[in-house]
Amino acid sequence: MPLRFSILDQSPISQGQTASEALAYTVRLAQHAEQWGYTRFWVSEHHDAKTLAGSSPEILISHIGARTLSIRLGSGGVMLPHYSAFKVAENFNLLENLYPGRIDAGVGRAPGGMPRASFALSNGRLRDAGRFPEQLDELRMYLENSIPESHDYYGMNATPVPPQAPPIWMLGSGEGSSQLAAEKGLPYMFAHFINGEGGQGFAANYRKNFISHNGNEPYTGFAIFAVCQETREKAEYVASSLDLSLAMGAQGMPSDGTPPPEQAAAYEYSKFEKLLVADNRRRMVVGDAVQVVDQLEALGEEYGADEVMIVSVAYDFNDKLTTFRLIAEEMSKRTSEKKQ
């Protein structure tokens, strides 16, 4: 099967932009993604994050669903330890009823924010990420309407019950998440854009240790930063905003959004910061369409991946659109050539 291409959007806020504008751009991107033939479009969950507008993926999914027709929509992802598995199941069952056959329930165990946000989400209690495997079982039980007779909640439904359960996806950036996805028989998306090391090995172990659930097969993908423009030079220029943003974030420096390339070009990097930029480049691909798709396909082979999920950040939304348009056009071109 050819490598599938999808999008994860974090609704990043550029300098001088409002959260409302960033969310409107996310919707526009989803509409373009549908037109350009991307497989799915996911949105993220971040808390107390002034530079990322997506804090409630289920609400944003519903909004995007009303403005698109066919593209699959999902969460990348819901941070399950913050919540009741039953309530999460109700949210996704409602979405599946609204947009049948289009919803993915992507979940993870990361906090999605600093400790103070985790405390606030749990009313001041410690976040119990150790229950995550148990919560996965609970979420599946509610979504699949398979509460056993011996369970205290037997006979209860996570309403409204859809004709088919939305699939659960495991998201992660380390060995533990890949192993858990294998044990639970779930599709797995590795966050290469968070951790540029080890993903290929984690994916291999996932496939090796996969335990089928109801006859399903292992399915794996990786999510990665990408900046694609008409020329390599323009791509490097656009990517400089992400370079600076990531370097600032790694050092805990205050930020009011993705900086413009002009600011990034004028920034005087220290020796340490230059090393940070070089290290962060392992989490992204940058270049023209041929270069970027070549790199993505090569990584796809290394991962043995079924799918690549692209994350793109640019100061100018039009540059971000260009990234996804050029990648889609290059993929369409290659698909046509293979059919001839």
Short mmCIF file of C-alpha atoms in Angstrom, two decimals:
data_model
loop_
_atom_site.label_atom_id
_atom_site.label_comp_id
_atom_site.label_asym_id
_atom_site.label_seq_id
_atom_site.Cartn_x
_atom_site.Cartn_y
_atom_site.Cartn_z
CA MET A 1 0.00 0.00 0.00
CA PRO A 2 1.30 3.50 -0.79
CA LEU A 3 2.12 5.79 2.11
CA ARG A 4 -0.93 7.78 3.19
CA PHE A 5 -0.58 11.48 3.95
CA SER A 6 -2.50 13.25 6.72
CA ILE A 7 -2.34 16.46 8.77
CA LEU A 8 -2.07 17.31 12.46
CA ASP A 9 -2.74 20.97 13.21
CA GLN A 10 -1.99 22.51 16.60
CA SER A 11 -3.67 25.84 15.78
CA PRO A 12 -0.44 27.78 16.36
CA ILE A 13 -0.74 31.50 17.00
CA SER A 14 1.64 33.81 15.15
CA GLN A 15 2.89 37.08 16.60
CA GLY A 16 0.21 39.74 16.33
CA GLN A 17 -2.50 37.15 15.73
CA THR A 18 -5.48 36.26 17.93
CA ALA A 19 -6.56 32.79 18.98
CA SER A 20 -9.78 33.26 17.00
CA GLU A 21 -7.77 33.90 13.85
CA ALA A 22 -5.60 30.84 14.47
CA LEU A 23 -8.66 28.63 14.90
CA ALA A 24 -10.22 30.04 11.73
CA TYR A 25 -7.03 29.15 9.87
CA THR A 26 -7.27 25.59 11.22
CA VAL A 27 -10.74 25.29 9.70
CA ARG A 28 -9.52 26.68 6.38
CA LEU A 29 -6.63 24.24 6.38
CA ALA A 30 -9.00 21.33 6.98
CA GLN A 31 -11.12 22.41 4.02
CA HIS A 32 -8.07 22.60 1.78
CA ALA A 33 -6.82 19.25 3.10
CA GLU A 34 -10.10 17.68 2.02
CA GLN A 35 -9.81 19.20 -1.46
CA TRP A 36 -6.18 18.09 -1.81
CA GLY A 37 -6.87 14.46 -0.88
CA TYR A 38 -5.32 14.11 2.56
CA THR A 39 -6.50 11.02 4.45
CA ARG A 40 -7.33 12.57 7.83
CA PHE A 41 -7.10 15.83 9.75
CA TRP A 42 -6.38 15.83 13.48
CA VAL A 43 -6.30 18.62 16.03
CA SER A 44 -4.37 18.74 19.29
CA GLU A 45 -4.89 19.38 23.00
CA HIS A 46 -2.71 21.91 24.82
CA HIS A 47 -3.42 23.65 28.10
CA ASP A 48 -2.29 27.03 29.41
CA ALA A 49 -0.45 27.51 26.11
CA LYS A 50 -0.52 31.11 24.89
CA THR A 51 0.93 30.20 21.49
CA LEU A 52 -1.38 27.25 20.68
CA ALA A 53 -5.15 27.77 20.47
CA GLY A 54 -6.33 24.16 20.52
CA SER A 55 -7.30 23.23 24.09
CA SER A 56 -10.43 21.15 23.44
CA PRO A 57 -10.11 18.88 20.40
CA GLU A 58 -13.61 17.42 20.65
CA ILE A 59 -15.21 20.86 20.29
CA LEU A 60 -12.89 21.85 17.45
CA ILE A 61 -13.54 18.55 15.65
CA SER A 62 -17.27 19.24 15.78
CA HIS A 63 -16.75 22.73 14.37
CA ILE A 64 -14.57 21.44 11.53
CA GLY A 65 -16.95 18.58 10.80
CA ALA A 66 -19.74 21.05 10.09
CA ARG A 67 -17.51 22.79 7.54
CA THR A 68 -16.14 19.75 5.69
CA LEU A 69 -17.80 16.84 3.90
CA SER A 70 -15.69 13.69 3.86
CA ILE A 71 -12.20 13.92 5.38
CA ARG A 72 -11.64 11.88 8.55
CA LEU A 73 -11.34 14.00 11.68
CA GLY A 74 -9.75 13.20 15.00
CA SER A 75 -7.81 14.16 18.06
CA GLY A 76 -4.07 14.19 18.20
CA GLY A 77 -4.96 13.71 20.92
CA VAL A 78 -7.17 13.72 24.00
CA MET A 79 -4.95 13.44 27.10
CA LEU A 80 -6.96 10.68 28.75
CA PRO A 81 -5.52 10.77 32.32
CA HIS A 82 -7.13 14.19 32.81
CA TYR A 83 -10.63 12.84 32.25
CA SER A 84 -13.26 10.19 32.83
CA ALA A 85 -13.05 7.53 30.12
CA PHE A 86 -16.84 7.41 30.12
CA LYS A 87 -17.15 11.11 29.35
CA VAL A 88 -14.53 10.87 26.59
CA ALA A 89 -16.49 7.96 25.11
CA GLU A 90 -19.69 10.02 25.15
CA ASN A 91 -17.93 12.88 23.38
CA PHE A 92 -16.64 10.65 20.59
CA ASN A 93 -19.89 8.72 20.25
CA LEU A 94 -21.67 12.04 19.79
CA LEU A 95 -19.12 13.08 17.16
CA GLU A 96 -19.49 9.73 15.39
CA ASN A 97 -23.26 10.21 15.26
CA LEU A 98 -22.82 13.71 13.86
CA TYR A 99 -20.21 12.67 11.27
CA PRO A 100 -20.63 8.91 10.67
CA GLY A 101 -17.51 7.02 9.61
CA ARG A 102 -15.29 10.10 9.90
CA ILE A 103 -14.12 10.18 13.53
CA ASP A 104 -10.85 8.98 15.13
CA ALA A 105 -10.47 8.89 18.91
CA GLY A 106 -6.76 9.57 19.31
CA VAL A 107 -5.58 9.46 22.93
CA GLY A 108 -2.34 9.89 24.84
CA ARG A 109 -1.09 10.08 28.41
CA ALA A 110 1.07 13.21 28.22
CA PRO A 111 -0.10 16.22 30.27
CA GLY A 112 -0.37 18.59 27.32
CA GLY A 113 0.79 21.47 29.48
CA MET A 114 2.72 22.51 32.56
CA PRO A 115 2.01 20.98 36.01
CA ARG A 116 -0.20 23.86 37.13
CA ALA A 117 -2.62 23.13 34.27
CA SER A 118 -2.70 19.45 35.21
CA PHE A 119 -3.56 20.36 38.79
CA ALA A 120 -6.26 22.73 37.60
CA LEU A 121 -7.77 20.05 35.36
CA SER A 122 -7.96 17.61 38.29
CA ASN A 123 -9.15 20.13 40.90
CA GLY A 124 -5.78 20.20 42.65
CA ARG A 125 -5.19 16.46 42.74
CA LEU A 126 -2.15 14.64 41.40
CA ARG A 127 -2.59 13.40 37.85
CA ASP A 128 -2.67 9.58 37.86
CA ALA A 129 -1.05 8.64 34.54
CA GLY A 130 -0.45 5.15 35.93
CA ARG A 131 -4.11 4.33 35.28
CA PHE A 132 -3.75 5.04 31.59
CA PRO A 133 -3.69 1.36 30.47
CA GLU A 134 -6.79 0.70 32.55
CA GLN A 135 -8.45 3.80 31.13
CA LEU A 136 -7.77 2.55 27.61
CA ASP A 137 -9.64 -0.65 28.44
CA GLU A 138 -12.49 1.39 29.91
CA LEU A 139 -12.67 3.66 26.85
CA ARG A 140 -12.79 0.67 24.51
CA MET A 141 -15.44 -0.98 26.68
CA TYR A 142 -17.65 2.10 26.51
CA LEU A 143 -17.10 2.82 22.81
CA GLU A 144 -17.67 -0.79 21.79
CA ASN A 145 -20.65 -1.12 24.14
CA SER A 146 -19.08 -4.24 25.66
CA ILE A 147 -19.45 -3.77 29.42
CA PRO A 148 -19.36 -7.32 30.90
CA GLU A 149 -22.19 -8.61 33.08
CA SER A 150 -19.85 -8.78 36.06
CA HIS A 151 -19.10 -5.05 35.84
CA ASP A 152 -20.82 -2.56 38.13
CA TYR A 153 -21.83 -0.52 35.06
CA TYR A 154 -23.33 -3.41 33.09
CA GLY A 155 -26.29 -2.24 31.04
CA MET A 156 -25.10 1.35 30.84
CA ASN A 157 -24.43 3.02 27.49
CA ALA A 158 -22.15 5.86 26.45
CA THR A 159 -24.89 7.65 24.58
CA PRO A 160 -25.67 8.38 21.86
CA VAL A 161 -24.53 4.94 20.64
CA PRO A 162 -23.45 5.16 16.97
CA PRO A 163 -23.87 2.39 14.37
CA GLN A 164 -20.11 1.77 14.59
CA ALA A 165 -17.56 2.68 17.22
CA PRO A 166 -14.97 5.32 16.33
CA PRO A 167 -11.51 3.70 16.35
CA ILE A 168 -9.13 4.41 19.21
CA TRP A 169 -5.63 5.50 18.21
CA MET A 170 -2.64 5.40 20.55
CA LEU A 171 -0.37 8.44 20.32
CA GLY A 172 3.07 8.61 21.85
CA SER A 173 6.70 9.59 21.64
CA GLY A 174 8.43 6.73 23.43
CA GLU A 175 8.82 2.99 23.80
CA GLY A 176 6.13 2.65 26.47
CA SER A 177 3.36 3.98 24.26
CA SER A 178 4.37 1.78 21.33
CA GLN A 179 4.40 -1.31 23.55
CA LEU A 180 1.04 -0.45 25.05
CA ALA A 181 -0.45 0.10 21.59
CA ALA A 182 0.81 -3.34 20.58
CA GLU A 183 -0.61 -4.99 23.69
CA LYS A 184 -4.00 -3.37 23.21
CA GLY A 185 -4.10 -3.99 19.45
CA LEU A 186 -4.46 -0.30 18.57
CA PRO A 187 -3.20 1.73 15.61
CA TYR A 188 -0.15 3.74 16.67
CA MET A 189 1.04 7.22 15.70
CA PHE A 190 4.58 8.12 16.80
CA ALA A 191 5.28 11.81 17.48
CA HIS A 192 8.54 12.23 15.56
CA PHE A 193 8.00 15.99 15.71
CA ILE A 194 8.41 15.71 19.51
CA ASN A 195 11.09 13.02 19.67
CA GLY A 196 13.40 12.68 16.67
CA GLU A 197 15.17 9.60 18.08
CA GLY A 198 14.19 5.94 18.23
CA GLY A 199 10.85 6.03 16.50
CA GLN A 200 11.82 3.54 13.81
CA GLY A 201 12.79 0.98 16.46
CA PHE A 202 9.63 1.60 18.47
CA ALA A 203 7.55 1.06 15.33
CA ALA A 204 9.36 -2.21 14.60
CA ASN A 205 8.74 -3.44 18.14
CA TYR A 206 5.11 -2.42 17.86
CA ARG A 207 4.61 -4.58 14.78
CA LYS A 208 6.56 -7.47 16.29
CA ASN A 209 4.56 -7.51 19.53
CA PHE A 210 1.15 -6.59 18.12
CA ILE A 211 -1.78 -8.53 19.60
CA SER A 212 -4.76 -8.42 17.27
CA HIS A 213 -8.11 -7.17 18.56
CA ASN A 214 -11.09 -8.61 16.68
CA GLY A 215 -8.83 -9.65 13.79
CA ASN A 216 -7.29 -6.23 13.08
CA GLU A 217 -3.76 -5.77 11.75
CA PRO A 218 -1.01 -3.46 13.05
CA TYR A 219 -1.16 0.04 11.62
CA THR A 220 1.50 2.61 12.31
CA GLY A 221 2.40 6.12 11.32
CA PHE A 222 4.66 8.98 12.33
CA ALA A 223 3.95 12.69 12.73
CA ILE A 224 6.69 15.11 11.66
CA PHE A 225 7.26 18.81 11.13
CA ALA A 226 7.49 19.79 7.46
CA VAL A 227 8.10 23.04 5.59
CA CYS A 228 7.81 22.86 1.80
CA GLN A 229 8.09 25.80 -0.60
CA GLU A 230 8.80 26.32 -4.31
CA THR A 231 12.54 26.45 -3.63
CA ARG A 232 14.86 25.16 -0.94
CA GLU A 233 15.90 28.71 -0.15
CA LYS A 234 12.31 29.86 0.44
CA ALA A 235 11.64 26.78 2.58
CA GLU A 236 14.66 27.53 4.77
CA TYR A 237 13.47 31.11 5.14
CA VAL A 238 9.97 30.05 6.20
CA ALA A 239 11.35 27.30 8.49
CA SER A 240 13.54 29.82 10.33
CA SER A 241 10.44 30.91 12.26
CA LEU A 242 9.98 27.37 13.59
CA ASP A 243 13.71 27.07 14.31
CA LEU A 244 13.60 30.15 16.53
CA SER A 245 10.29 29.23 18.15
CA LEU A 246 11.53 25.76 19.14
CA ALA A 247 14.85 27.11 20.41
CA MET A 248 13.07 29.68 22.55
CA GLY A 249 10.65 27.09 23.90
CA ALA A 250 13.44 24.70 24.85
CA GLN A 251 15.00 27.43 26.98
CA GLY A 252 11.76 28.55 28.61
CA MET A 253 11.95 31.95 26.96
CA PRO A 254 8.68 33.92 26.86
CA SER A 255 6.93 34.00 23.49
CA ASP A 256 3.93 35.82 22.08
CA GLY A 257 3.61 33.51 19.10
CA THR A 258 5.44 32.21 16.04
CA PRO A 259 7.96 34.91 15.07
CA PRO A 260 8.25 36.30 11.54
CA PRO A 261 11.16 35.06 9.40
CA GLU A 262 12.65 38.55 9.43
CA GLN A 263 13.03 38.36 13.20
CA ALA A 264 14.48 34.86 12.98
CA ALA A 265 16.99 35.97 10.35
CA ALA A 266 18.16 38.85 12.54
CA TYR A 267 18.38 36.78 15.72
CA GLU A 268 21.91 36.25 17.03
CA TYR A 269 22.06 32.60 18.06
CA SER A 270 24.48 31.57 20.78
CA LYS A 271 26.67 28.51 20.21
CA PHE A 272 24.31 26.47 22.39
CA GLU A 273 21.25 27.70 20.49
CA LYS A 274 22.83 26.75 17.17
CA LEU A 275 23.21 23.23 18.52
CA LEU A 276 19.55 23.30 19.56
CA VAL A 277 18.49 24.30 16.05
CA ALA A 278 20.60 21.52 14.51
CA ASP A 279 19.17 18.97 16.92
CA ASN A 280 15.59 20.12 16.30
CA ARG A 281 16.07 19.71 12.55
CA ARG A 282 15.98 15.94 13.17
CA ARG A 283 12.29 16.44 13.92
CA MET A 284 11.47 18.10 10.61
CA VAL A 285 11.91 17.97 6.85
CA VAL A 286 12.55 21.16 4.90
CA GLY A 287 12.90 21.76 1.16
CA ASP A 288 11.11 21.93 -2.16
CA ALA A 289 8.36 19.43 -3.02
CA VAL A 290 10.63 16.75 -4.47
CA GLN A 291 13.08 16.98 -1.58
CA VAL A 292 10.39 16.90 1.11
CA VAL A 293 8.40 14.01 -0.35
CA ASP A 294 11.61 12.06 -0.99
CA GLN A 295 12.52 12.46 2.68
CA LEU A 296 9.03 11.56 3.88
CA GLU A 297 8.91 8.44 1.74
CA ALA A 298 12.39 7.42 2.90
CA LEU A 299 11.36 7.85 6.53
CA GLY A 300 8.18 5.94 5.76
CA GLU A 301 10.28 2.98 4.64
CA GLU A 302 12.44 3.21 7.77
CA TYR A 303 9.34 3.20 9.94
CA GLY A 304 7.55 0.56 7.89
CA ALA A 305 4.76 3.13 8.13
CA ASP A 306 1.29 3.05 6.67
CA GLU A 307 0.85 6.78 7.11
CA VAL A 308 2.71 10.04 7.69
CA MET A 309 1.01 12.88 9.54
CA ILE A 310 2.43 16.30 8.70
CA VAL A 311 2.68 19.14 11.20
CA SER A 312 3.56 22.53 9.77
CA VAL A 313 4.15 25.86 11.49
CA ALA A 314 4.72 29.13 9.61
CA TYR A 315 4.35 32.76 10.55
CA ASP A 316 2.33 33.44 7.39
CA PHE A 317 -0.67 31.15 6.89
CA ASN A 318 -0.25 31.34 3.12
CA ASP A 319 3.22 29.78 3.48
CA LYS A 320 1.65 27.02 5.57
CA LEU A 321 -0.95 26.39 2.87
CA THR A 322 1.84 26.25 0.30
CA THR A 323 3.54 23.47 2.27
CA PHE A 324 0.50 21.22 2.17
CA ARG A 325 -0.48 22.11 -1.40
CA LEU A 326 2.96 21.34 -2.82
CA ILE A 327 3.22 18.05 -0.93
CA ALA A 328 -0.23 17.01 -2.13
CA GLU A 329 0.59 17.93 -5.73
CA GLU A 330 3.88 16.01 -5.64
CA MET A 331 2.19 12.94 -4.16
CA SER A 332 -0.57 13.09 -6.78
CA LYS A 333 2.06 13.35 -9.50
CA ARG A 334 3.92 10.30 -8.21
CA THR A 335 0.75 8.28 -7.87
CA SER A 336 -0.20 9.08 -11.47
CA GLU A 337 3.26 8.10 -12.72
CA LYS A 338 3.06 4.75 -10.95
CA LYS A 339 -0.27 3.99 -12.60
CA GLN A 340 1.09 4.62 -16.10
#
